[in-house]
PDB file of C-alpha atoms in Angstrom:
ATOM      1  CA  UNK A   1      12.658 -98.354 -20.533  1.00 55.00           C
ATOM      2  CA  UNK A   2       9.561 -98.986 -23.297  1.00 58.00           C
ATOM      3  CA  UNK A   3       6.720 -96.981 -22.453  1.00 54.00           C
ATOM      4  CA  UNK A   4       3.534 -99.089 -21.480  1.00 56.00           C
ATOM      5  CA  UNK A   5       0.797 -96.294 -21.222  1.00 56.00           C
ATOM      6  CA  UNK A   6       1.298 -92.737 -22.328  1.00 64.00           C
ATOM      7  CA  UNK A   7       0.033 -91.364 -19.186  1.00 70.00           C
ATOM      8  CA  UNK A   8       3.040 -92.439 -17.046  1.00 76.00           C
ATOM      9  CA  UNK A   9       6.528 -90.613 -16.998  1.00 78.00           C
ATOM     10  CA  UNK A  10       9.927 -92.182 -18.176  1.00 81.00           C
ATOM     11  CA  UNK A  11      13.504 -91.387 -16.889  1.00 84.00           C
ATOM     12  CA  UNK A  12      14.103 -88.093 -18.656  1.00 84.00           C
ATOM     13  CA  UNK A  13      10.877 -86.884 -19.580  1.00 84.00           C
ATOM     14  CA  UNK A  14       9.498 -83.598 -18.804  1.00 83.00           C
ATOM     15  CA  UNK A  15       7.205 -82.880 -15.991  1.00 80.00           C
ATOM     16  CA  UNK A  16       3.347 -82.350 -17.856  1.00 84.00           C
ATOM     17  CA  UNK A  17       2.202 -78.412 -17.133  1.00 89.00           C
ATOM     18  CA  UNK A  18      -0.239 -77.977 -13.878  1.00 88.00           C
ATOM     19  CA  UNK A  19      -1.883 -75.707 -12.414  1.00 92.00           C
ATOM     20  CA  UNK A  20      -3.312 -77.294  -8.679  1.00 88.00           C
ATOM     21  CA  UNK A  21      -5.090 -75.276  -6.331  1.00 89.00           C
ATOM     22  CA  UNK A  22      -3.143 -75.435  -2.792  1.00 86.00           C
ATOM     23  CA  UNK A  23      -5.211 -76.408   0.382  1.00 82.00           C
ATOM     24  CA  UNK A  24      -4.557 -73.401   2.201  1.00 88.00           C
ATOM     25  CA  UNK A  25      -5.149 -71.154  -1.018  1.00 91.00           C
ATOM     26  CA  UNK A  26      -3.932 -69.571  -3.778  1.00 93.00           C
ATOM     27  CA  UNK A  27      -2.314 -71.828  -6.635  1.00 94.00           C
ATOM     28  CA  UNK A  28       1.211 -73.679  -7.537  1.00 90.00           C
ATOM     29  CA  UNK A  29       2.229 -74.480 -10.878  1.00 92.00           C
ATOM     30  CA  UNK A  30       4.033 -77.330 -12.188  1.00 87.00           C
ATOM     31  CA  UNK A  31       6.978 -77.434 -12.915  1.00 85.00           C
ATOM     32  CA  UNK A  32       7.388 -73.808 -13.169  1.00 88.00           C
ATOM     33  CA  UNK A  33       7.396 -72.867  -9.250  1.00 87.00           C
ATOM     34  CA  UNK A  34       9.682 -76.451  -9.149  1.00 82.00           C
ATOM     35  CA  UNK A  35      12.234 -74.438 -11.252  1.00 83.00           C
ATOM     36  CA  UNK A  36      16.114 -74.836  -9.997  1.00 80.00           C
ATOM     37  CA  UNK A  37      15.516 -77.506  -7.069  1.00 71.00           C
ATOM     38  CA  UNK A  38      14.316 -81.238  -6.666  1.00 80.00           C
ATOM     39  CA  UNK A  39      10.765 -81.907  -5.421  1.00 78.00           C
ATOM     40  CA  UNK A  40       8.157 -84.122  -4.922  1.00 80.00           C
ATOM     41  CA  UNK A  41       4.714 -83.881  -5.715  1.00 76.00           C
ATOM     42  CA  UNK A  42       1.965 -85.944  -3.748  1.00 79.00           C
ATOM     43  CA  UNK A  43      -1.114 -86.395  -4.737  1.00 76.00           C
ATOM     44  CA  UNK A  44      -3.895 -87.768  -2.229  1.00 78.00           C
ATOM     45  CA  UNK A  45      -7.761 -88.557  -2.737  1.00 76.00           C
ATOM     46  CA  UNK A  46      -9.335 -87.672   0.494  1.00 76.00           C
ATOM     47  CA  UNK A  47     -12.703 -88.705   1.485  1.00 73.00           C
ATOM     48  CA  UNK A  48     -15.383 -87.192  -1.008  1.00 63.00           C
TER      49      UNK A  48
END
């Protein structure tokens, strides 16, 4: 599959590294703590 923008992920690309803050605190880090198992990662705007 081409890629059309750089910013979006293709069949057998890595996962970029992240480090997100978790709601209830403390931090996960991506895709390290992912390591080993499938997941998915959601990522929603709330209100501001």
């Amino acid at each position: 599959m081409p890629k059309v923008n750089q910013y979006f992920l293709d069949t057998g690309d890595d996962f970029p590294n992240l480090e997100i803050p978790r709601a209830g605190g403390g931090k996960i880090s991506l895709p390290d703590d992912l390591l080993g198992a499938w997941g998915v990662v959601l990522f929603y705007r709330s209100h501001w």
